[in-house]
Every structure is written in C-alpha cells, then in structure tokens.
Amino acid sequence: MALVGPPPLLRKSPFSVLLDDLRDERAASVPFPPGETRFSLARTRRFAEDPLPMLLQAYERFGPIFTLRLFHGNVVFMLGPEANHYITVSHASNFQWREGHFRDLIGLMGDGLLTIDGEFHRASRRIMLPAFHHEHIATSVAVIEQETERALQELRPGTELDLYAWTRRLALRVAMRALFGLDPDGQAARSIDAAGLFEEALAFYASEYFLRILRGPRSPWARLQAAARQLDTLIYAEISERRSSGARGTDIVSLLLDAEDEDGNRLSDLQIRDEVMTLLFAGHDTTTSTVSFMFYELARHPAIVDRLLAEQDALCDGGAPSAEQLLSGGLPELEMVLDETLRKYPPAWVGPRRALQSFQFAGQTVPARAFVNYCSWASHHLPDVFEHPEEFRPERFSAQARAALPKGAYVPFGGGSRTCIGMRFGQLEVRTIASLILTRCTLSLPAEFELTIRQMPTISPKQGVPVHVHARPSRHASDLPAAA
Ligand code: HEM
C-alpha cells in the first residue's frame, strides 16, 4: 500500500491551465462527438444557471453522447444507463477525476479521496473503508438521533424557518461528531461557524466561470481560501491534539493517524487534513440537499405524507423507528421516498472526468484528454428510462419496479470503484432525520414559494426551503393496508 500522495498540480496559474486545455483540444487526433461546439458565453451562462434543460435538449438532438462548448473548451457529456456504466464501471480506468471539470475543488479539499486517482486512491479507500462498514456505522445512530432531537427543538408548531439552513447546521454537527469525534460545542468549533464557512467556500463554485480564474484580493478564489483557512484551523488543532495526547477513538481521524504502509510511512498532517475536509464537505452537503428536497416534495404531496405516517404508526407504533429499521431501510415507504428524492434531485449531479486515451461510444469518437462527464441528474430525467420524469412517484422504487431498471439507470451514488464511500452513512442520516421530523410535525410551503435549483457544486435549493411547521396529525395506521 502506497501512502504517497499524488504529485502537486504543477500548473498553478489558472491561465496556463486554460492554455494547456486549449492545446490539448487542438492536438485531438479524432473528432469530438457532435454538439454545440462554437464559443458562446450565453451558453456557458445558461449552463451554469440551469444545466438540466440544456442537457436534455442536447440528448434529444444528438443522442447519448454529445459535446457542449462551455467557457473556453469542449466538454463531452454521456447520458443514460449504458453511458453511466461505461464511465463508472466497465471503462473506469480510462477516466481520471483529478484533471476533470471540477478540478477546482482541489482548492478546498486538496488531495482527499474525491480528487485523487490510481494507486493512491485505492490505498486511501482501503484505509478509510473500515470506518464505513455496517457495524461501524451502527455506532453512529445514537449520535444522529441525539443531534436531530436537539435540532428538532427549533421545529415547534407555528414556527417558520428555512429547512435547508436548519439541515445544514444539523448535518455538519453530525459529521463532526459521528465521523471525526470532534466536539461541535468545544471551544475550537464554537469559535467558528463551520456551516457558514462552507457556504462561503462553496460559493466559489457557483460564481461565473470567468471570475473563477481571478486570483486578486477580493476574488471568489480569495474568499474560498479565507474560509478554508479558518476550517483548517479547527482540523489541524484536532490533529495536533490527538497526536500529542495519543487519544484515539473509532472515528476517521484516529484511523488516519495510525494508518501505515508496509515501509512504515504514515500520512502527513496535510494528507489527513485533506481527507477530513473532503469528508466534511461530502458528508454534509449531500445529505442537507436530500433532506431539503425530500420535504419540499412531501409538502406538495400530502397523500405520500399520510402513507409515511401510517407506516410509522403501523411499524413503529407511532414512535421513532428502531436503530435496526434505520440501518436496514426497514420502512419501505420511506425508502421509496428517499430513492425517488435521489432520482429527481441527485445532489452530486455530475461525475466529472478526463479521458486518458481516446475511445468510442455509441458510434462516436472522443479524443484523449477530453473532459468527459456522466450526469445522474439528466440520466434520471430521460423519459425513455423513467416515465414522466418530472413527477415525484416513489412507487418507481417498489422492489419489482426497481429490479426492472436497466443497469446504470439509477446512479445517485455513482458506481464502480468510486461509488460513494459514505452511501450507507448518508442514507442512515437522511432516514433518521426524516423519520424523526415526521414523528413530530408536518411541514408546508408558503403558497408563493417556487423552487429554483443552484449547483455549487452539488445541487441545492437556491432560495432554501422555507417551511411552516404544524403539529403531527394523530394516528394513521388504518390507512396503511391500502397504501402498502
Ligand atoms: C445522500 C447522500 C450522498 C450522495 C447522494 C452522495 C453521492 C456521491 C456520488 C455520486 C459520488 C461519486 C462522484 C463521482 O463519481 O465523481 C460520491 C463520492 C463520494 N462521497 Fe458521497 N454522497 C452522499 C453522502 C456522502 C457522505 C455522508 C459521505 C462521507 C461521510 C460521502 C463521501 C464521499 C466520498 C469521500 C466520495 C469519493 C469516493 C471516491 O472517489 O472513492 N458521501 N458521493
């Protein structure tokens, strides 16, 4: 096992990176797939604002593989079940994450699991996997429940709040405690607003493409760096404290501190910081969006809420689900709602890659060094795969309907050797938060609210999800047989 990290990104200046991209594109030895390949700032802007309709229109026009010129360069998109399977599983070794479309994330996360490839990625995953095994995750149920109970005190009937901001604070506290053994009420954590800092840092990825290459004092990049430095203070303090005290728990920081390869090499503080930052980001942003989108849809579908409440009444005697039910997805109605939420709104909506070698797919060629993306969000909206994709229909994920889905059709957690390492943890967390909210209250939206979605870099509700809190209605068990 090699604990040696990837080479530093040699081309530091964003301008020289752009020039290299243009050179790579000019050196292409085979043509790009058909598409919209002329430079257009308007297209770039439309894509940044609302990529889904553009991708679906291009799919209609060009089929499952096409090129869109975004900002300075061609980007190849591959959509649909075969495409997803091709990139994530059958030909995954021909695609690199690190040099792909989201390489800017390295500015926040450094060389954590998400942004690395090859042997270092395999070795890092091996080190971290034990922390995500079923038995280990089971130990987190109590923490997630405690934190949710604490947060639920704010959801009193009659109040109004932004569910997105509420969930973000909750998910960060959960990630800090359950994954890293960090005390969110400790002195170091209390002195910074971690949720706010992540918000600031991630705003970089929602800024205009041409602003992202600026490096001046008030540029989005400078704001990202300033926020990251404050988060670093918290993480490095924890690493240093654990190194000097020798204190270890079953959390990921402890695993990483003690990881050693066959030559006795250990991870540096910087490497540990990068993994922690990656997991803190990936572990709170995605679950926050999922809970928010789920309750947005539930507020618009009271009949589905009735079925969830009836299920709770029948299977949990009206109370909260057991740890086993939460871990195993033992509430089938809730499970279908979760799956459908992740179909319609997969938070990690795009899988950014760079092709190592040229290849052929669906009769088209793609040159070596091309940017190639798979996209769960668009793939989950193809009407030939999911009928009436705009409709929220949890029954698409009944056991029978799910078994009939083609391989690669449903990829909210990616696939292959880069499948989301936090999948089980994320599912557990969303189930727990959702079911505890449902035991206590129902949520409605203001009449005038219209959902808009931003991508920064995960998709989330642009204006948050403002909700009115109502008391939970009484028992629903009698409804269950008809719904189940
Ligand atoms: C609903 C919750 C979540 C969703 C939908 C989700 C989705 C995804 C997806 C689609 C990928 C693959 C991206 C690609 O192919 O480029 C991914 C990777 C990853 N996720 Fe998640 N994620 C979730 C929760 C979490 C949690 C809770 C954690 C950590 C505790 C986490 C950590 C990671 C990491 C580290 C990777 C990179 C894995 C690798 O490349 O080996 N995720 N996630």
XYZ file of C-alpha atoms and ligand atoms in Angstrom:
527
model
C 0.000 0.000 0.000
C 1.454 3.342 -1.038
C 0.702 6.257 1.222
C 2.499 8.596 -1.102
C 0.226 11.330 -2.393
C -0.264 12.455 -5.966
C 2.185 14.915 -7.497
C 1.270 18.509 -6.732
C -0.622 20.248 -9.510
C 2.305 21.724 -11.372
C 0.394 24.302 -13.374
C -0.588 26.683 -10.623
C -1.741 29.644 -12.716
C -5.330 29.197 -13.890
C -4.414 30.947 -17.143
C -1.740 28.404 -18.006
C -4.223 25.642 -17.135
C -6.657 27.136 -19.662
C -3.902 27.369 -22.271
C -2.997 23.722 -21.718
C -6.648 22.768 -22.168
C -6.761 24.613 -25.480
C -3.510 22.963 -26.586
C -4.878 19.521 -25.664
C -8.025 20.231 -27.617
C -6.115 21.360 -30.689
C -3.942 18.253 -30.530
C -7.005 15.952 -30.667
C -6.345 13.126 -33.094
C -10.020 12.179 -33.550
C -13.104 14.419 -33.784
C -15.259 15.302 -30.778
C -18.840 13.963 -30.752
C -21.375 16.265 -32.449
C -22.924 19.062 -30.424
C -22.734 22.790 -29.843
C -19.038 23.429 -30.232
C -18.828 27.152 -31.022
C -17.697 29.519 -28.285
C -20.694 31.131 -26.560
C -20.712 32.996 -23.264
C -24.521 32.897 -23.296
C -24.460 29.078 -23.443
C -21.865 28.949 -20.673
C -24.013 31.191 -18.518
C -27.206 29.243 -19.230
C -25.405 26.047 -18.340
C -24.159 27.468 -15.036
C -27.671 28.724 -14.218
C -29.776 25.766 -15.277
C -27.925 22.847 -16.892
C -30.696 20.245 -16.820
C -32.892 21.512 -19.710
C -29.817 22.081 -21.887
C -28.577 18.550 -21.316
C -31.977 17.033 -22.010
C -32.381 19.047 -25.220
C -28.920 18.021 -26.388
C -29.784 14.383 -25.657
C -32.913 14.736 -27.814
C -30.895 16.254 -30.644
C -27.656 14.312 -30.566
C -28.277 11.132 -28.590
C -26.453 9.706 -25.545
C -23.087 11.359 -26.278
C -22.557 14.981 -27.323
C -20.237 17.947 -26.928
C -21.037 21.341 -25.422
C -18.504 24.133 -25.561
C -18.528 25.663 -22.076
C -16.418 28.720 -21.425
C -13.104 28.003 -23.131
C -13.367 24.337 -24.031
C -15.286 21.360 -25.293
C -16.941 19.162 -22.698
C -18.300 15.756 -23.667
C -21.456 14.575 -21.885
C -22.546 10.955 -21.825
C -26.090 10.247 -20.626
C -28.203 7.194 -19.940
C -27.718 3.764 -18.395
C -25.018 2.496 -20.788
C -23.046 5.727 -20.520
C -23.105 5.693 -16.715
C -21.990 2.096 -16.633
C -19.276 2.717 -19.226
C -17.680 5.598 -17.283
C -18.063 4.346 -13.728
C -17.609 0.594 -14.165
C -16.645 -1.052 -17.444
C -14.090 1.571 -18.619
C -13.453 3.432 -15.363
C -9.676 3.070 -15.645
C -9.698 5.294 -18.748
C -11.079 8.217 -16.750
C -9.341 10.471 -14.266
C -11.161 12.603 -11.694
C -8.282 14.880 -10.797
C -7.957 16.642 -14.132
C -11.700 16.738 -14.800
C -14.161 19.568 -14.888
C -14.324 20.005 -11.100
C -10.550 20.104 -10.557
C -11.053 23.495 -8.853
C -12.380 21.557 -5.864
C -8.762 20.704 -5.104
C -8.501 24.346 -3.933
C -10.770 23.466 -0.993
C -10.296 19.764 -0.452
C -6.724 19.214 -1.504
C -5.897 15.597 -2.242
C -8.722 13.789 -0.434
C -10.462 10.664 -1.731
C -12.691 12.566 -4.124
C -9.937 14.309 -6.084
C -7.292 11.588 -6.412
C -6.891 8.659 -8.777
C -4.984 5.446 -9.339
C -2.991 3.629 -6.678
C -3.149 6.455 -4.122
C -6.929 6.467 -4.442
C -7.095 2.681 -3.995
C -4.781 2.789 -0.962
C -6.646 5.696 0.619
C -10.000 3.963 0.121
C -8.650 0.788 1.739
C -7.629 2.797 4.800
C -10.979 4.509 5.122
C -13.362 1.696 4.268
C -13.491 0.168 7.784
C -14.980 3.427 9.067
C -17.907 2.938 6.688
C -18.667 -0.736 7.368
C -22.159 -1.576 8.588
C -21.098 -2.404 12.180
C -19.160 0.810 12.436
C -21.925 2.970 11.062
C -24.333 1.359 13.519
C -22.427 3.135 16.284
C -23.463 6.481 14.756
C -27.213 6.008 15.096
C -27.292 7.365 18.641
C -25.299 10.479 17.703
C -27.522 11.204 14.696
C -30.636 10.765 16.841
C -29.307 12.988 19.621
C -28.323 15.736 17.227
C -31.649 15.537 15.386
C -33.561 15.687 18.681
C -31.539 18.738 19.626
C -32.281 20.434 16.299
C -35.964 19.448 16.435
C -36.438 21.815 19.342
C -36.471 24.560 16.711
C -39.284 22.885 14.741
C -42.106 23.900 17.049
C -45.645 24.030 15.603
C -46.404 27.557 14.480
C -42.825 28.461 13.609
C -41.432 29.249 10.160
C -37.874 28.560 9.137
C -35.555 27.652 6.288
C -35.350 23.871 6.338
C -32.216 23.925 4.170
C -30.234 26.092 6.632
C -31.604 24.048 9.567
C -30.492 20.777 7.982
C -27.092 22.136 7.016
C -26.264 23.064 10.610
C -27.533 19.699 11.797
C -25.640 17.681 9.159
C -22.380 19.445 9.952
C -22.726 18.721 13.645
C -23.471 15.086 12.809
C -20.439 14.856 10.503
C -18.184 16.450 13.108
C -19.266 14.133 15.900
C -20.053 10.846 14.184
C -17.260 10.841 11.630
C -14.490 12.751 13.316
C -15.135 12.612 17.032
C -14.942 16.434 17.015
C -16.971 18.215 19.648
C -19.155 20.804 17.883
C -19.633 22.556 21.237
C -15.928 22.502 22.053
C -14.022 25.749 22.233
C -12.371 25.482 18.806
C -15.599 24.594 16.987
C -17.699 27.184 18.792
C -15.313 29.918 17.759
C -16.094 29.344 14.079
C -19.321 28.997 12.124
C -18.418 25.879 10.156
C -21.725 25.777 8.224
C -21.336 29.431 7.238
C -17.711 28.914 6.243
C -18.600 26.006 3.979
C -21.325 28.132 2.438
C -18.760 30.867 1.734
C -16.155 28.474 0.386
C -18.631 26.696 -1.885
C -19.948 29.993 -3.280
C -16.767 29.996 -5.393
C -18.142 27.112 -7.432
C -21.378 28.997 -8.106
C -19.589 32.118 -9.368
C -19.233 32.996 -13.067
C -16.652 30.883 -14.898
C -14.531 33.883 -15.826
C -14.482 35.140 -12.224
C -13.137 31.782 -11.065
C -9.812 32.317 -12.815
C -9.158 35.579 -10.970
C -6.779 35.417 -8.018
C -6.895 39.014 -6.668
C -7.640 40.018 -3.070
C -11.457 40.202 -3.308
C -11.896 37.472 -5.917
C -14.151 34.462 -5.252
C -10.923 32.426 -5.015
C -9.598 34.650 -2.218
C -12.880 34.218 -0.314
C -12.695 30.453 -0.774
C -9.138 30.400 0.565
C -10.010 32.592 3.552
C -12.920 30.307 4.533
C -10.787 27.188 4.024
C -8.051 28.618 6.264
C -10.492 29.041 9.127
C -11.815 25.500 8.707
C -8.195 24.314 8.591
C -7.550 25.858 11.994
C -10.201 23.599 13.506
C -8.978 20.466 11.722
C -5.265 20.985 12.391
C -5.940 21.745 16.061
C -7.717 18.395 16.349
C -4.932 16.503 14.549
C -2.283 18.087 16.735
C -4.244 17.430 19.922
C -4.684 13.751 19.022
C -1.063 13.322 18.024
C 0.212 14.786 21.283
C -2.304 13.158 23.623
C -2.317 9.812 21.793
C -6.123 9.839 22.260
C -7.853 7.557 19.761
C -11.462 6.630 19.112
C -13.225 4.689 16.403
C -13.510 7.777 14.206
C -11.805 8.511 10.894
C -9.192 10.896 12.277
C -7.967 8.075 14.538
C -7.876 5.637 11.617
C -5.888 8.051 9.508
C -3.443 8.966 12.301
C -2.480 5.314 12.750
C -2.524 4.232 9.092
C 0.848 2.888 7.993
C 2.124 1.270 4.808
C 4.461 -1.744 4.688
C 7.504 0.567 4.880
C 6.179 2.293 7.988
C 5.198 5.502 6.155
C 2.420 7.482 7.771
C 0.063 10.120 6.474
C 1.211 13.690 6.954
C -0.946 16.277 8.743
C -1.711 17.758 5.336
C -2.935 14.435 3.942
C -5.158 13.895 6.977
C -6.496 17.443 6.694
C -7.384 16.831 3.043
C -9.340 13.658 3.832
C -11.148 15.302 6.733
C -12.064 18.353 4.646
C -13.282 16.093 1.817
C -15.473 14.010 4.119
C -16.789 17.042 5.983
C -17.808 18.578 2.656
C -19.130 15.408 1.011
C -20.710 14.240 4.248
C -22.873 17.254 4.978
C -23.666 18.989 1.711
C -25.289 15.997 0.028
C -27.438 14.907 2.964
C -28.556 18.512 3.548
C -29.830 18.794 -0.013
C -31.514 15.401 0.120
C -33.498 16.194 3.289
C -34.469 19.614 1.884
C -35.664 18.301 -1.481
C -37.474 15.412 0.198
C -39.546 17.692 2.426
C -40.151 20.087 -0.452
C -41.766 17.202 -2.359
C -43.603 15.880 0.704
C -45.117 19.297 1.332
C -46.579 19.111 -2.178
C -47.783 15.522 -1.805
C -49.837 15.185 1.396
C -51.057 11.736 0.333
C -47.475 10.466 0.428
C -47.008 12.005 3.894
C -50.143 10.143 5.019
C -48.598 6.892 3.841
C -45.363 7.614 5.684
C -47.241 8.423 8.874
C -49.368 5.317 8.517
C -46.208 3.285 8.101
C -44.703 4.791 11.261
C -47.891 4.081 13.178
C -48.012 0.502 11.952
C -44.342 -0.469 12.114
C -43.045 1.744 14.931
C -46.212 2.044 16.970
C -46.306 5.754 16.161
C -42.884 6.361 17.675
C -39.429 6.640 16.175
C -38.021 3.701 14.180
C -35.536 1.376 15.842
C -31.829 1.553 15.049
C -32.175 -1.651 13.032
C -35.044 -0.222 10.962
C -32.989 2.891 10.254
C -29.848 0.964 9.349
C -31.528 -1.545 7.087
C -34.096 0.694 5.439
C -36.808 -1.278 7.243
C -39.536 1.279 6.473
C -40.348 0.518 2.811
C -42.485 3.617 2.143
C -39.781 5.905 3.488
C -37.189 4.025 1.465
C -39.110 4.587 -1.757
C -39.464 8.292 -0.954
C -35.710 8.521 -0.328
C -34.888 6.721 -3.582
C -37.267 8.890 -5.573
C -35.833 12.055 -3.993
C -32.352 10.975 -5.057
C -33.631 10.194 -8.548
C -35.194 13.571 -9.072
C -32.544 15.553 -7.200
C -29.238 13.627 -7.033
C -27.102 16.128 -5.063
C -23.793 15.035 -6.645
C -25.393 15.589 -10.040
C -22.393 15.273 -12.320
C -19.409 12.910 -12.461
C -16.527 14.965 -13.852
C -13.729 13.063 -15.578
C -10.875 13.444 -18.084
C -10.250 10.747 -20.685
C -6.757 9.258 -20.620
C -6.976 7.589 -24.060
C -9.271 8.281 -26.983
C -12.283 5.969 -27.111
C -15.502 5.183 -28.951
C -19.002 5.144 -27.513
C -22.350 4.800 -29.299
C -20.688 5.231 -32.689
C -18.813 8.440 -31.771
C -15.148 9.074 -31.082
C -13.774 11.017 -28.111
C -10.183 12.296 -28.146
C -7.641 11.619 -25.404
C -7.533 14.396 -22.744
C -11.173 15.363 -23.412
C -13.313 16.447 -20.479
C -15.987 13.765 -20.156
C -18.904 13.939 -17.713
C -21.581 11.474 -16.769
C -24.647 13.109 -15.255
C -27.028 11.372 -12.879
C -29.420 14.337 -12.810
C -30.010 14.286 -16.581
C -29.859 10.473 -16.798
C -32.578 10.261 -14.138
C -34.774 12.540 -16.268
C -34.708 10.577 -19.525
C -38.345 9.783 -20.367
C -37.336 6.579 -22.152
C -35.943 5.296 -18.820
C -38.195 6.999 -16.223
C -41.723 7.667 -17.444
C -42.922 11.243 -16.725
C -39.625 12.052 -15.043
C -40.818 15.395 -13.620
C -43.405 13.646 -11.485
C -42.497 12.615 -7.949
C -43.540 8.956 -7.819
C -41.966 6.909 -5.017
C -43.626 3.747 -6.388
C -40.987 3.721 -9.145
C -38.821 2.146 -6.456
C -41.054 -0.687 -5.336
C -38.932 -3.854 -5.249
C -40.413 -5.039 -8.547
C -40.050 -1.748 -10.431
C -36.517 -1.287 -9.168
C -35.499 -4.763 -10.334
C -36.717 -3.873 -13.830
C -34.430 -0.812 -14.124
C -31.589 -1.253 -16.610
C -28.037 -1.475 -15.217
C -26.615 2.063 -14.783
C -30.042 3.749 -14.964
C -30.061 4.913 -11.347
C -26.727 6.263 -10.093
C -27.242 8.803 -7.283
C -24.173 7.393 -5.532
C -22.055 6.932 -8.659
C -20.676 3.460 -9.356
C -17.707 1.113 -9.524
C -14.516 1.789 -7.581
C -15.562 5.390 -6.913
C -19.024 4.595 -5.562
C -19.802 6.997 -2.741
C -17.943 5.720 0.319
C -20.463 7.460 2.587
C -23.559 5.963 0.935
C -24.716 3.910 3.927
C -23.926 6.699 6.337
C -25.773 9.250 4.182
C -28.827 7.008 3.815
C -28.896 6.349 7.540
C -28.666 10.037 8.301
C -31.434 11.065 5.895
C -33.732 8.252 7.117
C -33.141 9.254 10.747
C -33.669 12.978 10.234
C -36.718 12.419 8.012
C -38.413 9.935 10.285
C -37.801 11.980 13.428
C -39.251 15.070 11.740
C -42.291 13.002 10.756
C -42.816 11.722 14.310
C -43.074 15.319 15.474
C -44.567 17.539 12.791
C -45.613 18.077 9.190
C -44.213 20.887 7.075
C -45.909 23.075 4.493
C -44.555 25.603 1.988
C -45.646 29.222 1.646
C -48.200 29.443 -1.192
C -45.981 31.700 -3.292
C -42.825 29.556 -2.996
C -41.275 28.333 -6.239
C -38.306 26.021 -6.170
C -35.205 27.065 -8.092
C -32.059 24.973 -8.052
C -28.442 26.032 -7.981
C -25.371 23.902 -8.438
C -22.436 24.815 -6.249
C -21.015 22.169 -6.915
C -23.810 19.929 -5.579
C -27.413 20.835 -6.397
C -29.396 22.539 -3.688
C -32.489 24.768 -3.388
C -31.331 28.240 -4.435
C -33.629 30.122 -2.054
C -33.564 27.445 0.647
C -36.820 25.696 1.583
C -38.977 27.997 3.739
C -41.462 25.920 5.738
C -44.329 26.374 8.185
C -44.272 23.825 10.994
C -47.534 22.077 12.023
C -48.241 19.526 14.730
C -48.213 15.897 13.556
C -51.728 14.633 12.909
C -52.951 11.702 15.008
C -52.685 8.019 14.100
C -52.807 6.835 10.521
C -52.370 3.093 10.928
C -55.738 2.323 9.350
C -54.555 3.858 6.038
C -51.588 1.543 5.637
C -53.096 -1.562 4.024
C -54.415 0.438 1.058
C -51.065 2.193 0.558
C -48.659 -0.710 1.102
C -27.317 11.396 0.127
C -26.055 11.416 0.364
C -24.953 11.281 -0.650
C -24.984 11.246 -2.023
C -26.194 11.328 -2.932
C -23.615 11.082 -2.473
C -23.238 10.966 -3.799
C -21.959 10.678 -4.227
C -21.571 10.415 -5.597
C -22.491 10.443 -6.803
C -20.251 10.159 -5.616
C -19.405 9.792 -6.846
C -18.972 11.020 -7.611
C -18.246 10.675 -8.905
O -18.452 9.609 -9.488
O -17.495 11.534 -9.374
C -19.773 10.278 -4.265
C -18.472 10.102 -3.875
C -18.034 10.286 -2.591
N -18.808 10.531 -1.478
Fe -20.805 10.701 -1.415
N -22.801 11.055 -1.378
C -23.568 11.155 -0.248
C -23.143 11.147 1.064
C -21.833 11.061 1.442
C -21.376 11.041 2.800
C -22.285 11.082 4.013
C -20.012 10.974 2.757
C -19.000 10.922 3.861
C -19.260 10.698 5.069
C -19.624 10.938 1.358
C -18.330 10.869 0.908
C -17.972 10.650 -0.403
C -16.596 10.494 -0.836
C -15.357 10.564 0.025
C -16.638 10.257 -2.216
C -15.451 9.960 -3.139
C -15.320 8.452 -3.232
C -14.198 8.000 -4.130
O -13.920 8.632 -5.163
O -13.601 6.964 -3.802
N -20.754 10.984 0.595
N -20.834 10.586 -3.432
